[in-house]
Short mmCIF file of C-alpha atoms in Angstrom, two decimals:
data_model
loop_
_atom_site.label_atom_id
_atom_site.label_comp_id
_atom_site.label_asym_id
_atom_site.label_seq_id
_atom_site.Cartn_x
_atom_site.Cartn_y
_atom_site.Cartn_z
CA MET O 23 1.15 -27.55 -3.34
CA ASN O 24 2.33 -31.07 -2.69
CA GLU O 25 5.52 -31.33 -4.84
CA GLN O 26 6.14 -27.60 -4.55
CA HIS O 27 5.60 -27.71 -0.82
CA ASP O 28 7.97 -30.68 -0.43
CA ASP O 29 10.64 -28.82 -2.56
CA THR O 30 10.17 -25.77 -0.48
CA GLN O 31 10.62 -27.58 2.81
CA ALA O 32 13.76 -29.38 1.51
CA ALA O 33 15.21 -26.06 0.35
CA ASP O 34 14.50 -24.46 3.65
CA ARG O 35 16.14 -27.33 5.53
CA ASP O 36 19.24 -27.09 3.32
CA ALA O 37 19.47 -23.31 3.92
CA GLN O 38 19.21 -23.85 7.66
CA ARG O 39 21.88 -26.56 7.66
CA ASN O 40 24.25 -24.35 5.67
CA GLY O 41 23.67 -21.46 8.02
CA GLN O 42 22.08 -19.33 5.33
CA ALA O 43 19.49 -16.82 6.46
CA GLU O 44 16.43 -16.80 4.27
CA THR O 45 15.59 -13.41 2.73
CA PRO O 46 11.82 -13.25 3.11
CA ARG O 47 11.43 -10.10 1.01
CA THR O 48 11.33 -12.00 -2.19
CA VAL O 49 8.14 -13.52 -3.62
CA ALA O 50 9.62 -17.02 -3.30
CA GLY O 51 10.85 -16.30 0.22
CA LEU O 52 7.46 -14.98 1.32
CA GLN O 53 5.73 -17.97 -0.29
CA ARG O 54 8.05 -20.33 1.62
CA ARG O 55 7.38 -18.55 4.85
CA LEU O 56 3.62 -18.67 4.26
CA ALA O 57 3.79 -22.36 3.41
CA ARG O 58 5.74 -23.10 6.61
CA PHE O 59 3.21 -21.11 8.64
CA ALA O 60 0.29 -23.04 7.15
CA ALA O 61 2.05 -26.46 7.38
CA ALA O 62 2.83 -25.86 11.06
CA ARG O 63 -0.91 -25.41 11.69
CA ASP O 64 -2.00 -28.22 9.31
CA TRP O 65 -3.86 -25.71 7.17
CA GLY O 66 -2.61 -27.11 3.85
CA GLN O 67 -5.69 -29.30 3.60
CA TYR O 68 -7.79 -26.08 3.35
CA HIS O 69 -5.54 -24.32 0.86
CA THR O 70 -7.27 -25.38 -2.26
CA PRO O 71 -7.54 -23.07 -5.29
CA LYS O 72 -11.28 -22.60 -4.51
CA ASN O 73 -10.72 -21.70 -0.85
CA LEU O 74 -7.80 -19.44 -1.46
CA SER O 75 -9.49 -17.53 -4.29
CA ALA O 76 -12.56 -17.06 -2.05
CA ALA O 77 -10.37 -15.83 0.84
CA LEU O 78 -8.56 -13.46 -1.55
CA SER O 79 -11.92 -12.04 -2.65
CA VAL O 80 -13.07 -11.56 0.95
CA GLU O 81 -9.83 -9.76 1.91
CA ALA O 82 -10.05 -7.55 -1.16
CA GLY O 83 -13.55 -6.69 -0.10
CA GLU O 84 -12.29 -5.71 3.36
CA LEU O 85 -9.81 -3.38 1.68
CA VAL O 86 -12.61 -1.80 -0.31
CA GLU O 87 -14.69 -1.47 2.81
CA ILE O 88 -12.16 0.97 4.23
CA PHE O 89 -12.85 3.34 1.34
CA GLN O 90 -16.43 2.49 0.69
CA TRP O 91 -18.19 5.75 1.67
CA LEU O 92 -15.32 8.20 1.37
CA THR O 93 -15.21 10.92 -1.28
CA PRO O 94 -12.25 10.78 -3.66
CA GLU O 95 -10.61 13.48 -1.63
CA GLN O 96 -11.05 11.65 1.67
CA SER O 97 -9.77 8.51 0.15
CA ALA O 98 -6.61 10.16 -1.01
CA ARG O 99 -5.94 11.20 2.66
CA VAL O 100 -6.59 7.83 4.28
CA MET O 101 -2.90 7.04 4.80
CA ALA O 102 -2.41 10.22 6.76
CA ASP O 103 -4.45 8.80 9.61
CA PRO O 104 -2.28 6.28 11.48
CA GLU O 105 -5.23 4.07 12.51
CA ALA O 106 -6.65 3.99 9.01
CA ALA O 107 -3.25 3.48 7.48
CA ALA O 108 -2.65 0.48 9.73
CA ARG O 109 -6.02 -1.02 8.66
CA VAL O 110 -5.03 -0.53 4.96
CA GLU O 111 -1.64 -2.13 5.49
CA ASP O 112 -3.19 -5.12 7.26
CA GLU O 113 -5.72 -5.65 4.42
CA VAL O 114 -3.05 -5.27 1.77
CA ALA O 115 -0.98 -7.78 3.63
CA ASP O 116 -3.93 -10.24 3.78
CA VAL O 117 -4.65 -9.81 0.02
CA LEU O 118 -0.99 -10.33 -0.90
CA ALA O 119 -0.67 -13.35 1.43
CA TYR O 120 -3.70 -15.11 -0.15
CA LEU O 121 -2.62 -14.19 -3.67
CA LEU O 122 0.90 -15.62 -3.06
CA GLN O 123 -0.55 -18.80 -1.49
CA PHE O 124 -2.99 -19.14 -4.42
CA CYS O 125 -0.18 -18.72 -6.99
CA GLN O 126 1.95 -21.34 -5.21
CA VAL O 127 -0.90 -23.88 -5.15
CA VAL O 128 -1.84 -23.51 -8.75
CA GLY O 129 1.68 -23.11 -10.01
CA VAL O 130 1.57 -19.55 -11.29
CA ASP O 131 4.69 -17.30 -11.12
CA PRO O 132 2.97 -14.03 -10.11
CA LEU O 133 5.76 -11.81 -11.39
CA ALA O 134 5.89 -13.59 -14.76
CA ALA O 135 2.10 -13.42 -14.98
CA LEU O 136 2.19 -9.69 -14.25
CA GLU O 137 4.93 -9.04 -16.70
CA ALA O 138 3.09 -10.93 -19.48
CA LYS O 139 -0.11 -8.97 -18.64
CA ILE O 140 1.60 -5.69 -18.85
CA GLU O 141 3.13 -6.60 -22.19
CA ARG O 142 -0.34 -7.53 -23.49
CA ASN O 143 -1.78 -4.32 -22.20
CA GLU O 144 0.95 -2.28 -23.86
CA THR O 145 -0.12 -3.76 -27.13
CA ARG O 146 -3.92 -3.48 -26.48
CA PHE O 147 -3.70 0.07 -25.16
CA PRO O 148 -1.00 2.00 -27.11
CA LYS O 149 0.26 5.37 -25.89
CA PRO O 150 -1.86 8.34 -26.94
CA GLY O 151 -0.72 9.98 -30.16
CA THR O 152 0.11 6.73 -32.00
CA GLY O 153 -3.26 6.69 -33.75
CA HIS O 154 -4.26 3.48 -32.08
CA SER O 155 -5.33 4.59 -28.65
CA MET O 156 -8.82 4.92 -27.35
CA GLU O 157 -8.65 8.76 -27.73
#
């Protein structure tokens, strides 16, 4: 995260000097915001690939825990309960935050990685009716 983090801080300072408001609803914007949050608390020393991947796993487990003993029908209705929906949203946010931080530390563009994976899956798993699917 060192060089990337320094570049992020410099870009943020430039944007602030130029009066530009950062748009945090982009992957890069959210990664910058998370990096600033961690840097302000001196957490960067703990944000290693090992620690971030472990934290990501823990948070994904907490999301699974919400649905653990529900029937498929009950799980489909979880978001109708405001309290349960808030828990789901919190865990989704935690999973995404750790994933974005992990990607920044290891230098993976998450959108490019996802796009490449979708393309590989489209080849591996053709549409039904093409004679190549797992029908």
